[in-house]
Each structure stands twice: as structure tokens, then as C-alpha cells.
Short mmCIF file of C-alpha atoms in Angstrom, two decimals:
data_model
loop_
_atom_site.label_atom_id
_atom_site.label_comp_id
_atom_site.label_asym_id
_atom_site.label_seq_id
_atom_site.Cartn_x
_atom_site.Cartn_y
_atom_site.Cartn_z
CA MET R 1 -26.19 67.43 -34.54
CA ILE R 2 -23.87 65.32 -36.72
CA LYS R 3 -20.82 66.43 -34.66
CA ARG R 4 -22.61 65.46 -31.43
CA SER R 5 -23.47 62.03 -32.87
CA ASN R 6 -19.87 61.44 -33.93
CA SER R 7 -18.67 62.48 -30.49
CA LEU R 8 -21.01 59.96 -28.81
CA LYS R 9 -19.82 57.24 -31.16
CA GLN R 10 -16.18 58.03 -30.35
CA THR R 11 -16.93 58.00 -26.62
CA ALA R 12 -18.74 54.65 -26.88
CA PHE R 13 -15.90 53.20 -28.97
CA CYS R 14 -13.32 54.35 -26.43
CA SER R 15 -15.38 52.87 -23.59
CA ILE R 16 -15.60 49.52 -25.36
CA CYS R 17 -11.85 49.52 -25.96
CA ILE R 18 -11.17 50.26 -22.29
CA ILE R 19 -13.51 47.48 -21.18
CA LEU R 20 -11.93 44.96 -23.57
CA LEU R 21 -8.45 45.97 -22.44
CA PHE R 22 -9.47 45.57 -18.78
CA LEU R 23 -10.95 42.12 -19.44
CA ALA R 24 -7.81 41.05 -21.26
CA MET R 25 -5.63 42.22 -18.38
CA LEU R 26 -7.90 40.48 -15.83
CA SER R 27 -7.77 37.23 -17.79
CA SER R 28 -4.00 37.48 -18.00
CA CYS R 29 -3.75 38.04 -14.25
CA LYS R 30 -5.96 35.01 -13.52
CA LYS R 31 -3.82 32.84 -15.77
CA ASP R 32 -0.69 34.05 -14.01
CA GLN R 33 -2.23 33.29 -10.61
CA LYS R 34 -3.39 29.86 -11.70
CA LYS R 35 -0.16 28.74 -13.34
CA LEU R 36 2.93 29.96 -11.58
CA ASP R 37 6.07 28.46 -13.07
CA TYR R 38 7.83 26.96 -10.04
CA PRO R 39 11.14 25.16 -10.69
CA ILE R 40 10.79 21.37 -10.89
CA GLY R 41 11.92 19.83 -7.62
CA SER R 42 11.21 22.94 -5.55
CA ASN R 43 8.96 22.74 -2.52
CA GLU R 44 6.51 25.04 -4.25
CA ASN R 45 6.31 22.79 -7.32
CA ILE R 46 5.84 19.63 -5.24
CA ASN R 47 3.35 21.20 -2.86
CA THR R 48 1.27 22.61 -5.71
CA TRP R 49 0.92 19.05 -7.02
CA ILE R 50 0.01 17.81 -3.52
CA LEU R 51 -2.63 20.51 -3.10
CA ASP R 52 -4.14 19.97 -6.56
CA SER R 53 -4.38 16.21 -5.87
CA LEU R 54 -6.01 16.71 -2.48
CA LYS R 55 -8.53 19.15 -3.93
CA ARG R 56 -9.62 16.41 -6.31
CA TYR R 57 -9.48 13.22 -4.22
CA TYR R 58 -9.33 14.03 -0.48
CA TYR R 59 -12.46 13.09 1.46
CA TRP R 60 -12.32 16.40 3.36
CA ASN R 61 -11.34 18.48 0.30
CA GLU R 62 -13.87 21.22 1.03
CA GLN R 63 -12.29 21.79 4.43
CA LEU R 64 -8.70 22.24 3.27
CA ARG R 65 -6.93 25.08 5.03
CA ALA R 66 -6.94 28.42 3.25
CA ASP R 67 -3.66 29.65 4.80
CA GLN R 68 -1.34 27.36 2.87
CA ASP R 69 2.42 27.85 2.93
CA ILE R 70 3.65 26.06 -0.20
CA ALA R 71 7.26 26.83 0.72
CA LEU R 72 7.17 24.23 3.51
CA PRO R 73 8.98 20.90 3.11
CA PRO R 74 6.52 18.54 1.33
CA LYS R 75 5.98 16.22 4.29
CA ASP R 76 5.27 19.15 6.63
CA PHE R 77 3.00 20.73 4.02
CA PHE R 78 0.97 17.54 3.59
CA TYR R 79 0.42 17.07 7.32
CA SER R 80 -0.45 20.75 7.75
CA LEU R 81 -3.41 20.15 5.43
CA ARG R 82 -4.66 16.97 7.10
CA ASN R 83 -8.14 17.32 8.54
CA PRO R 84 -8.48 17.05 12.36
CA SER R 85 -10.71 13.98 11.80
CA ASP R 86 -8.06 12.32 9.63
CA ARG R 87 -5.91 9.87 11.56
CA PHE R 88 -4.41 7.81 8.77
CA SER R 89 -3.50 9.73 5.58
CA TYR R 90 0.24 9.67 4.92
CA ILE R 91 2.89 10.64 2.38
CA ASN R 92 6.35 9.33 1.63
CA LEU R 93 9.23 9.64 -0.79
CA PRO R 94 10.12 6.15 -2.10
CA GLY R 95 13.69 5.30 -1.25
CA ASP R 96 13.93 7.92 1.51
CA ALA R 97 13.68 6.15 4.87
CA THR R 98 13.37 9.46 6.72
CA THR R 99 9.89 9.98 5.23
CA ILE R 100 8.61 6.54 6.28
CA THR R 101 7.35 5.92 9.81
CA PRO R 102 9.53 3.11 11.22
CA SER R 103 8.12 -0.08 12.74
CA ASN R 104 9.41 -3.28 14.30
CA ARG R 105 8.73 -5.23 11.10
CA ASN R 106 12.33 -5.18 9.86
CA PHE R 107 13.39 -6.83 13.10
CA GLY R 108 10.60 -9.40 12.74
CA PHE R 109 8.64 -9.17 15.96
CA ASP R 110 6.08 -7.15 17.93
CA TYR R 111 5.65 -6.89 21.66
CA THR R 112 3.65 -5.18 24.36
CA THR R 113 4.95 -3.69 27.59
CA VAL R 114 2.72 -4.17 30.62
CA SER R 115 2.85 -3.43 34.33
CA ASP R 116 2.04 -5.93 37.05
CA GLN R 117 -1.28 -5.49 38.85
CA ASN R 118 0.31 -6.44 42.15
CA SER R 119 3.70 -4.69 42.05
CA THR R 120 5.81 -2.10 40.24
CA LYS R 121 7.27 -4.78 37.96
CA VAL R 122 7.16 -4.01 34.23
CA ILE R 123 7.77 -6.67 31.61
CA GLY R 124 7.68 -6.90 27.83
CA ILE R 125 5.72 -9.75 26.26
CA ILE R 126 6.46 -10.88 22.70
CA LYS R 127 3.15 -11.21 20.83
CA VAL R 128 4.22 -12.24 17.35
CA VAL R 129 7.45 -13.36 15.68
CA LEU R 130 7.61 -13.28 11.89
CA LYS R 131 8.89 -16.32 10.02
CA ASP R 132 12.40 -16.22 8.55
CA SER R 133 13.14 -12.95 10.32
CA PRO R 134 16.05 -11.70 12.46
CA ALA R 135 13.88 -12.26 15.54
CA SER R 136 13.04 -15.86 14.63
CA ARG R 137 16.69 -16.59 13.80
CA ALA R 138 17.63 -15.21 17.23
CA GLY R 139 15.33 -17.84 18.75
CA LEU R 140 12.56 -15.49 19.90
CA LYS R 141 9.07 -16.93 20.15
CA ARG R 142 5.59 -15.74 21.02
CA GLY R 143 5.14 -15.56 24.79
CA ASP R 144 8.79 -14.77 25.64
CA TYR R 145 9.30 -12.14 28.36
CA ILE R 146 11.57 -9.11 27.90
CA SER R 147 13.29 -7.60 30.94
CA LYS R 148 15.81 -5.23 29.35
CA ILE R 149 16.36 -3.39 26.06
CA ASN R 150 19.90 -2.22 25.30
CA GLY R 151 20.86 -3.15 28.85
CA LYS R 152 18.21 -0.93 30.45
CA THR R 153 15.52 -2.46 32.66
CA LEU R 154 11.99 -1.79 31.43
CA THR R 155 10.01 0.62 33.63
CA SER R 156 6.80 2.58 33.33
CA ALA R 157 8.86 5.71 32.73
CA ASN R 158 11.13 4.45 29.93
CA ALA R 159 8.91 2.00 27.99
CA GLN R 160 8.31 4.37 25.05
CA ALA R 161 11.88 5.69 25.06
CA LEU R 162 13.28 2.17 24.75
CA GLN R 163 10.87 1.40 21.91
CA ASP R 164 12.10 4.57 20.19
CA GLU R 165 15.66 3.29 20.57
CA ILE R 166 14.65 0.14 18.68
CA LEU R 167 12.93 2.10 15.92
CA ASN R 168 15.83 4.51 15.47
CA SER R 169 18.55 1.86 15.27
CA ASP R 170 19.72 -0.88 12.94
CA ARG R 171 20.72 -3.15 15.81
CA PHE R 172 19.78 -3.52 19.47
CA SER R 173 20.04 -5.96 22.35
CA MET R 174 17.24 -7.57 24.32
CA SER R 175 17.40 -9.51 27.57
CA LEU R 176 14.87 -12.28 28.08
CA ALA R 177 13.61 -13.42 31.48
CA GLU R 178 11.49 -16.08 33.12
CA GLN R 179 9.62 -16.30 36.39
CA THR R 180 10.15 -19.14 38.82
CA ASN R 181 8.55 -19.19 42.28
CA ASN R 182 7.49 -15.58 41.76
CA ILE R 183 11.11 -14.50 41.11
CA TRP R 184 12.19 -13.03 37.76
CA THR R 185 15.56 -14.12 36.41
CA ASP R 186 17.30 -13.05 33.21
CA THR R 187 18.01 -16.07 31.02
CA ARG R 188 19.88 -14.71 28.00
CA THR R 189 20.58 -11.62 25.94
CA VAL R 190 20.18 -11.56 22.17
CA GLU R 191 21.41 -9.10 19.54
CA ILE R 192 18.96 -8.38 16.71
CA SER R 193 19.72 -6.52 13.49
CA LYS R 194 17.36 -5.24 10.81
CA GLY R 195 16.74 -7.56 7.89
CA VAL R 196 14.59 -8.13 4.84
CA ILE R 197 11.19 -9.57 5.71
CA LEU R 198 9.28 -11.56 3.11
CA ASP R 199 5.48 -11.84 2.93
CA GLN R 200 4.25 -13.98 5.79
CA LYS R 201 2.49 -17.26 5.15
CA GLU R 202 -0.71 -18.13 6.90
CA ILE R 203 -1.03 -20.48 9.85
CA SER R 204 -3.74 -23.07 9.27
CA ARG R 205 -4.81 -26.27 10.95
CA MET R 206 -7.71 -28.58 11.64
CA ILE R 207 -9.12 -28.79 15.17
CA GLU R 208 -11.45 -31.63 16.15
CA SER R 209 -13.51 -31.14 19.30
CA ASP R 210 -16.64 -32.95 20.47
CA GLY R 211 -17.31 -34.33 17.01
CA LYS R 212 -16.88 -30.95 15.31
CA LYS R 213 -14.35 -30.39 12.54
CA ILE R 214 -13.13 -26.84 12.87
CA GLY R 215 -10.85 -25.00 10.47
CA TYR R 216 -8.40 -22.46 11.92
CA LEU R 217 -6.76 -19.77 9.79
CA TYR R 218 -4.40 -17.01 11.00
CA LEU R 219 -3.61 -14.09 8.68
CA ILE R 220 -1.33 -11.16 9.51
CA ASP R 221 -2.15 -8.97 6.50
CA PHE R 222 -4.01 -8.77 3.19
CA ASN R 223 -1.15 -8.26 0.77
CA ALA R 224 -1.59 -8.72 -2.97
CA GLY R 225 -1.85 -12.37 -3.98
CA LEU R 226 -3.00 -13.62 -0.58
CA ALA R 227 -6.44 -14.95 -1.58
CA THR R 228 -5.04 -16.96 -4.50
CA SER R 229 -2.29 -18.39 -2.30
CA LEU R 230 -4.94 -19.56 0.19
CA SER R 231 -6.83 -21.60 -2.39
CA PRO R 232 -5.11 -24.88 -1.33
CA VAL R 233 -5.91 -24.15 2.33
CA PHE R 234 -9.63 -23.68 1.63
CA SER R 235 -9.58 -26.68 -0.69
CA ASN R 236 -8.26 -28.77 2.21
CA PHE R 237 -10.87 -27.35 4.61
CA LYS R 238 -13.55 -28.24 2.09
CA ALA R 239 -12.22 -31.75 1.58
CA GLN R 240 -12.10 -32.28 5.36
CA GLY R 241 -15.74 -31.21 5.64
CA ILE R 242 -15.29 -28.53 8.30
CA SER R 243 -18.45 -27.31 9.99
CA ASP R 244 -16.99 -24.04 11.29
CA LEU R 245 -14.11 -21.66 10.63
CA ILE R 246 -12.06 -19.64 13.13
CA LEU R 247 -10.49 -16.71 11.30
CA ASP R 248 -7.72 -15.24 13.43
CA LEU R 249 -7.20 -11.56 12.54
CA ARG R 250 -5.97 -10.42 15.94
CA TYR R 251 -2.79 -8.82 14.57
CA ASN R 252 -3.98 -8.14 11.02
CA ALA R 253 -3.39 -4.48 10.11
CA GLY R 254 -5.16 -4.80 6.75
CA GLY R 255 -4.19 -4.19 3.15
CA GLN R 256 -5.98 -4.77 -0.14
CA VAL R 257 -9.78 -4.74 -0.48
CA ALA R 258 -9.50 -7.28 -3.31
CA GLU R 259 -7.80 -9.82 -1.05
CA ALA R 260 -10.34 -9.36 1.76
CA ALA R 261 -13.20 -9.75 -0.71
CA GLY R 262 -11.55 -12.81 -2.26
CA ILE R 263 -11.35 -14.52 1.12
CA CYS R 264 -15.01 -13.71 1.77
CA VAL R 265 -15.84 -15.41 -1.55
CA MET R 266 -14.33 -18.63 -0.19
CA ILE R 267 -16.11 -18.46 3.18
CA ALA R 268 -19.77 -17.47 2.91
CA GLN R 269 -22.72 -19.39 1.55
CA ASN R 270 -24.82 -18.28 -1.45
CA ILE R 271 -22.08 -16.16 -3.01
CA THR R 272 -22.63 -14.89 -6.55
CA TYR R 273 -20.59 -12.42 -8.61
CA ASP R 274 -23.27 -9.72 -8.61
CA LYS R 275 -24.08 -9.61 -4.89
CA PRO R 276 -23.41 -6.12 -3.41
CA PHE R 277 -20.41 -6.18 -1.08
CA ILE R 278 -19.06 -2.69 -0.36
CA THR R 279 -20.12 0.95 -0.71
CA TYR R 280 -17.59 3.76 -1.09
CA LYS R 281 -18.65 7.30 -0.17
CA GLY R 282 -16.27 10.02 -1.32
CA ASN R 283 -16.33 13.78 -1.82
CA LYS R 284 -18.39 15.48 -4.54
CA ASN R 285 -15.85 14.44 -7.15
CA GLY R 286 -15.77 10.79 -6.07
CA GLY R 287 -19.45 10.44 -5.24
CA THR R 288 -20.94 7.20 -3.94
CA LYS R 289 -20.52 3.81 -5.58
CA THR R 290 -21.46 0.27 -4.59
CA GLU R 291 -19.44 -2.71 -5.81
CA SER R 292 -20.40 -6.35 -5.97
CA ILE R 293 -18.25 -8.98 -4.31
CA GLY R 294 -17.23 -10.15 -7.77
CA VAL R 295 -15.97 -6.73 -8.85
CA SER R 296 -14.31 -6.05 -5.49
CA SER R 297 -12.36 -9.30 -5.56
CA THR R 298 -11.19 -8.99 -9.16
CA PHE R 299 -10.68 -5.27 -9.87
CA ASP R 300 -6.88 -5.59 -9.74
CA ARG R 301 -7.05 -8.59 -12.11
CA THR R 302 -4.91 -10.79 -9.86
CA LEU R 303 -7.84 -12.97 -8.74
CA ASN R 304 -10.07 -15.36 -10.66
CA PHE R 305 -13.55 -15.23 -9.17
CA ASN R 306 -14.67 -18.64 -10.45
CA ALA R 307 -11.47 -20.28 -9.21
CA LEU R 308 -12.08 -18.86 -5.74
CA LEU R 309 -15.73 -19.88 -5.84
CA GLN R 310 -14.71 -23.49 -6.42
CA GLN R 311 -13.14 -23.46 -2.93
CA ASN R 312 -16.22 -21.92 -1.29
CA LEU R 313 -17.01 -23.51 2.09
CA GLY R 314 -20.68 -22.50 2.06
CA LEU R 315 -20.63 -21.53 5.75
CA ASN R 316 -23.50 -19.71 7.44
CA ARG R 317 -21.30 -18.34 10.22
CA VAL R 318 -17.66 -17.53 10.94
CA TYR R 319 -15.75 -16.84 14.14
CA VAL R 320 -13.36 -13.88 13.90
CA LEU R 321 -10.69 -13.24 16.53
CA SER R 322 -9.80 -9.57 17.03
CA THR R 323 -7.77 -7.13 19.10
CA ALA R 324 -7.09 -3.39 18.95
CA THR R 325 -4.56 -4.13 16.20
CA THR R 326 -7.22 -5.59 13.89
CA ALA R 327 -7.60 -2.84 11.31
CA SER R 328 -8.67 -1.62 7.85
CA ALA R 329 -9.21 -4.55 5.43
CA ALA R 330 -9.46 -6.93 8.40
CA GLU R 331 -12.38 -4.84 9.65
CA ILE R 332 -13.94 -5.08 6.18
CA ILE R 333 -14.02 -8.86 6.65
CA ILE R 334 -15.99 -8.40 9.89
CA ASN R 335 -18.35 -5.65 8.75
CA ASN R 336 -18.94 -6.67 5.15
CA LEU R 337 -19.52 -10.38 5.77
CA LYS R 338 -22.43 -9.58 8.10
CA PRO R 339 -25.02 -9.12 5.32
CA PHE R 340 -24.05 -12.61 4.05
CA ILE R 341 -23.61 -14.74 7.19
CA GLN R 342 -23.42 -14.56 10.98
CA VAL R 343 -20.11 -13.15 12.22
CA ILE R 344 -19.20 -13.97 15.82
CA GLN R 345 -16.38 -11.67 16.92
CA ILE R 346 -14.26 -12.75 19.88
CA GLY R 347 -11.55 -10.73 21.60
CA GLU R 348 -11.25 -6.96 21.81
CA LYS R 349 -12.62 -3.92 19.99
CA THR R 350 -10.91 -3.36 16.63
CA ARG R 351 -8.81 -0.33 15.59
CA GLY R 352 -11.56 1.59 13.78
CA LYS R 353 -10.40 2.23 10.20
CA ASP R 354 -13.62 2.70 8.25
CA GLU R 355 -11.84 4.54 5.45
CA ALA R 356 -10.02 3.73 2.24
CA SER R 357 -7.28 5.20 0.13
CA PHE R 358 -5.31 4.52 -3.02
CA ARG R 359 -1.82 5.48 -4.13
CA ILE R 360 -1.61 8.92 -5.70
CA PHE R 361 1.52 9.59 -7.72
CA ASP R 362 2.64 11.95 -10.47
CA ALA R 363 1.55 10.30 -13.71
CA ARG R 364 2.74 13.14 -15.93
CA ASN R 365 5.28 12.47 -18.66
CA PRO R 366 7.91 13.54 -17.92
CA LYS R 367 7.39 13.00 -14.22
CA GLN R 368 8.00 16.06 -12.04
CA VAL R 369 7.22 14.84 -8.51
CA ASN R 370 8.58 11.64 -6.94
CA TRP R 371 6.52 11.80 -3.75
CA GLU R 372 3.58 9.42 -3.29
CA MET R 373 0.64 9.83 -0.96
CA TYR R 374 -2.24 7.83 0.45
CA PRO R 375 -4.91 10.33 1.53
CA ILE R 376 -8.26 9.16 2.82
CA VAL R 377 -10.59 9.14 -0.19
CA TYR R 378 -13.63 7.13 0.90
CA LYS R 379 -15.71 6.17 3.90
CA LEU R 380 -16.72 2.49 3.84
CA PHE R 381 -20.05 0.72 4.32
CA ASN R 382 -21.34 -2.81 3.81
CA ALA R 383 -24.15 -3.92 1.52
CA GLN R 384 -26.76 -2.96 4.13
CA GLY R 385 -25.32 0.54 4.49
CA ASN R 386 -23.73 -0.16 7.86
CA GLY R 387 -20.37 1.45 8.59
CA ALA R 388 -19.23 4.36 10.76
CA TYR R 389 -17.02 2.16 12.94
CA ASN R 390 -14.30 4.78 13.35
CA LEU R 391 -14.28 4.03 17.08
CA GLY R 392 -13.78 0.31 16.39
CA ILE R 393 -16.06 -2.72 16.07
CA ASP R 394 -17.14 -4.16 19.42
CA PRO R 395 -16.73 -7.92 19.90
CA ASP R 396 -19.62 -10.22 20.72
CA VAL R 397 -17.48 -11.93 23.37
CA VAL R 398 -14.88 -9.82 25.19
CA ILE R 399 -11.60 -11.62 25.86
CA ASN R 400 -8.20 -10.04 26.55
CA GLU R 401 -5.41 -12.47 25.70
CA MET R 402 -3.09 -10.69 28.14
CA ASN R 403 -5.18 -12.02 31.01
CA THR R 404 -3.86 -15.50 30.32
CA LEU R 405 -0.08 -15.86 30.49
CA PRO R 406 2.13 -17.12 29.10
CA LEU R 407 0.87 -16.51 25.58
CA LEU R 408 0.52 -19.79 23.71
CA PRO R 409 1.53 -20.38 20.07
CA LEU R 410 -0.94 -19.09 17.50
CA GLY R 411 -3.31 -21.90 16.61
CA ASP R 412 -3.01 -23.64 19.98
CA PRO R 413 -6.49 -24.74 21.14
CA GLY R 414 -5.56 -23.57 24.66
CA ASP R 415 -5.19 -19.96 23.54
CA PRO R 416 -8.00 -18.04 25.30
CA LEU R 417 -9.51 -16.59 22.10
CA ILE R 418 -9.40 -19.91 20.25
CA LYS R 419 -10.63 -21.77 23.33
CA THR R 420 -13.62 -19.43 23.54
CA ALA R 421 -14.44 -19.94 19.86
CA ILE R 422 -14.24 -23.71 20.21
CA GLY R 423 -16.47 -23.51 23.29
CA ARG R 424 -19.05 -21.49 21.37
CA ILE R 425 -18.97 -23.98 18.51
CA THR R 426 -19.34 -27.04 20.73
CA GLY R 427 -21.59 -25.37 23.31
CA LYS R 428 -19.18 -26.24 26.11
CA ILE R 429 -18.78 -22.77 27.68
CA SER R 430 -21.03 -19.85 28.47
CA LYS R 431 -21.62 -17.23 25.79
CA SER R 432 -19.92 -14.57 27.91
CA GLY R 433 -16.67 -16.51 28.19
CA ILE R 434 -16.35 -15.32 31.80
CA GLY R 435 -14.07 -17.43 33.94
CA ILE R 436 -11.73 -18.84 31.32
CA ASN R 437 -8.93 -16.29 31.92
CA LYS R 438 -6.54 -17.10 34.71
CA ALA R 439 -2.98 -15.90 35.21
CA LEU R 440 -0.67 -18.84 34.52
CA SER R 441 2.70 -17.31 35.34
CA GLY R 442 2.94 -17.18 39.09
CA SER R 443 1.93 -13.92 40.70
CA PHE R 444 2.44 -11.70 37.63
CA GLN R 445 -0.86 -10.41 36.32
CA ALA R 446 -0.88 -8.02 33.36
CA GLY R 447 -2.23 -4.63 34.34
CA ASN R 448 -1.86 -1.44 32.33
CA ILE R 449 -0.58 -1.71 28.79
CA LEU R 450 2.21 0.87 28.57
CA LEU R 451 3.14 0.27 24.95
CA ASP R 452 2.12 -1.97 22.07
CA SER R 453 4.46 -1.92 19.06
CA ARG R 454 1.90 -3.65 16.86
CA LEU R 455 -0.75 -1.08 17.70
CA GLN R 456 1.65 1.74 16.87
CA SER R 457 2.42 0.21 13.46
CA THR R 458 -1.29 -0.03 12.53
CA ARG R 459 -1.39 3.77 12.42
CA ASN R 460 0.44 3.56 9.10
CA SER R 461 -1.90 1.03 7.49
CA THR R 462 -5.02 1.81 5.50
CA VAL R 463 -7.54 0.07 3.29
CA ILE R 464 -6.07 0.04 -0.22
CA THR R 465 -8.58 0.19 -3.07
CA HIS R 466 -8.77 1.59 -6.61
CA LYS R 467 -9.86 4.81 -8.23
#
């Protein structure tokens, strides 16, 4: 009986030892699977960091692909993981131009290529020229017509190819044209080289019409420091006693939430620090959070809320001019001002960027990965819970500026979008705006838009916020 008892004890002891050994081996295997020691700088090392970051922050983190090939080049790996609903997340390697999507910005202009409604003629139309840029120094101006790029006449078939030639070069030539008695004639050819482009200043002016004092403000982006730099402009509007504001965001591709919120602080009536302004909805890790307009405008500590509030215009409505290149933080202005005041939107449907990101970089010490990425982290909503404008925000009054040629300088009261806003303010035109657009350049009437360089560049912009 004693021998049998000892035998059972030995068997039990051996079983326990085997189980403990198995658990130890299993734990060791899991650790090995979890922490593989890839060489620093290898694709596997970089892509492991990318994947770990996306699992934590990415809005669609629960839908990340299971069949991941971490041996891919980092850029290819990142885009292989992007959700089908994700149009805007991007990654780049600072200092490596091959990882950055090129745009016309370094040349200092944007244009659209359109076909004629009444013929096979195709022409390029310059929409915007940046100040102190290679384009402005070459004498280009808004409304100029382009007939040739690198000596090749623009056609429906080569419009995109010629734009690609611009993007893939450091220098190109452009022939300008004008129409007289329905005949197009080349006027001159200019050579334009890439250059350094500084932040663009606003365009502002006072417009007086039928006893109304109207402020006009054109902004091309929401870069850091913008709201503070606009304090003198709003101070002047306030001193002049404007009754209405036209905010021209037609080419504004967005930028910082803080700057958009700061500008809202200076526009709307009854603003206080604690009033809800924006709601961020992230994945399970990020959750949902609502920020006040005070927090939103000051989270990066570059803005002083009380200083901005001193320039507040106290308006109960604002007129916003938009096109398909109005995006991200510019759309926040439209959507998130609505709970505060009436927003009358004039122009075209916006781009539809109802999402936000922030810069994700390797904060380890020592740093192992130099890549930086801007994945979509949040969906955006205003204080009333309204958002979901991924298809764009529809205007209250539909106006296509291409229906009135030539394009006039930004801020000109004759511009069709500005003219419509002034008419709404003074009550001088119908609410629909129908009938104000007439072709002004002979028989040429803009038909199909074949290419828009500004629209293409908005694909790389996103709403920039904080963690």
C-alpha cells in the first residue's frame, strides 16, 4: 500500500514537472514571437514600428490586414495596410523627396485645364499665384490662359501627362495665350523653376455696398501662427464697424485645428472659453472626446484666447466661399461654426475631409525609425453632433467660378462668388444666384474640367490635431 502511494506521488510529481516545463516553453515561444530582434534600419524593423503604431492609433485598427508582409519597403507596407475607406492617410521620410507626393506649390501657382463647350479647344486657366514665388516673378497672374506646356499644345488626351511633366521636373516652360475676336493667339512663353515658398499672407479688404460695410478675407491655408497674425486684420474690421464678413476659403486645403478654432473665436457672437466646439471619435483606444472652443484654439500654446477674444466681431452670420478644393480645417470652419451662427456657403461642394490626424514619429531614445506618418485617427463632428461630410459639404448657393471668364483677382467685387455674397448681404440678387454667370471671353465657355492641380494637391492635406 505504501509502495503504491509513493508511486502515485512520483507520477503526480512528474506530471507537474512536465506541465511546468511545457508552460515555460510556451511562454518562451510567445516572447520570441512578440519580440523578434530585427536589425535597426531594416524594412522589418521599420514596418514593425508602423504596424504597432497603427494598431494603437489608426481609426480602422480593427480592420488591419492579417496577411502582412513586413519585408516590403516601408512606404509600400504602409499603403498596403490602408483601409479601403481611407483616402488621406500618408507616410513620408523627412528629407527624402521621393516619399513626398509632389505638387505645384514649389512653382507657386495652381491651374485647371478645361475643354470648350463649343469646340475641341482645350485651355489651361491659372487659378491662384502665390506671392513671392517663381510664378509671380515670371509675371503670371490669376486668370491667365495657358496654351502649351513644354512646347506641347494642351489637349484632352495629354492634360494629365503634361501636369506630370511639371511635377517631375525642376524647370518647365509655359506658353500663355489670349483670345481676340474668337481667335486664340500665343502671347509669350515663360520658364519657371522650383523655388522656396514662404507662408502666404491673407488678402483682406473692406467693401462698401448699398450702405453695408463688408469685410473680405481670403485664406489659402491654416498653418501654425495664422490666427495670431490675423489679429490686426480683425481689429481693423472691428474698428470699421463691418456688418458682415465674406470668408474666402475656395482654395484652402486646411491645416491646424487650433488655427481654424482661433479664427472662429474672432468671428462669432457669444463666444466663451468653455463652449463645446468639436468632437473627436476615434477607435477603442482613442475613444470619444469633446473639446471647447477655448481648448481647441489654445492646445498648441501658440494662441492666447483672451487676446483673440478682444478682436471678436460678434457676428451672427458669415458668408463662406467654397470649391472642391476647400478641405479639412477649412471644412471645420463651415461645419463647426454652424452651432454658433448662421453660415451661408456660396460656391461648390467642398472636398469632404471629415477626419483628423496627428504626426506619429519614433519617440524612443535612441531613435530607431526616421519615418513619420499621418494616419487617420479621428472622425470629426461639431458641437451638435453633426459631421459625416465625407462626400463634401453642399453649398447654400451653387456658383461655379469657371462659368465666368476671365477669372478676376481675388477680392474683386466682380468675382462671381463675391458678387453673389454681396448680393445676398444687400438683398440685390435672388437667393439662387441664377443668371449672374456669363462667359466674358468671346465664344470660349468652360466645359469639362480635365485636370485641377489644386484639387490634386488637397489629397495630401489633412486636419492636424493633437493626441
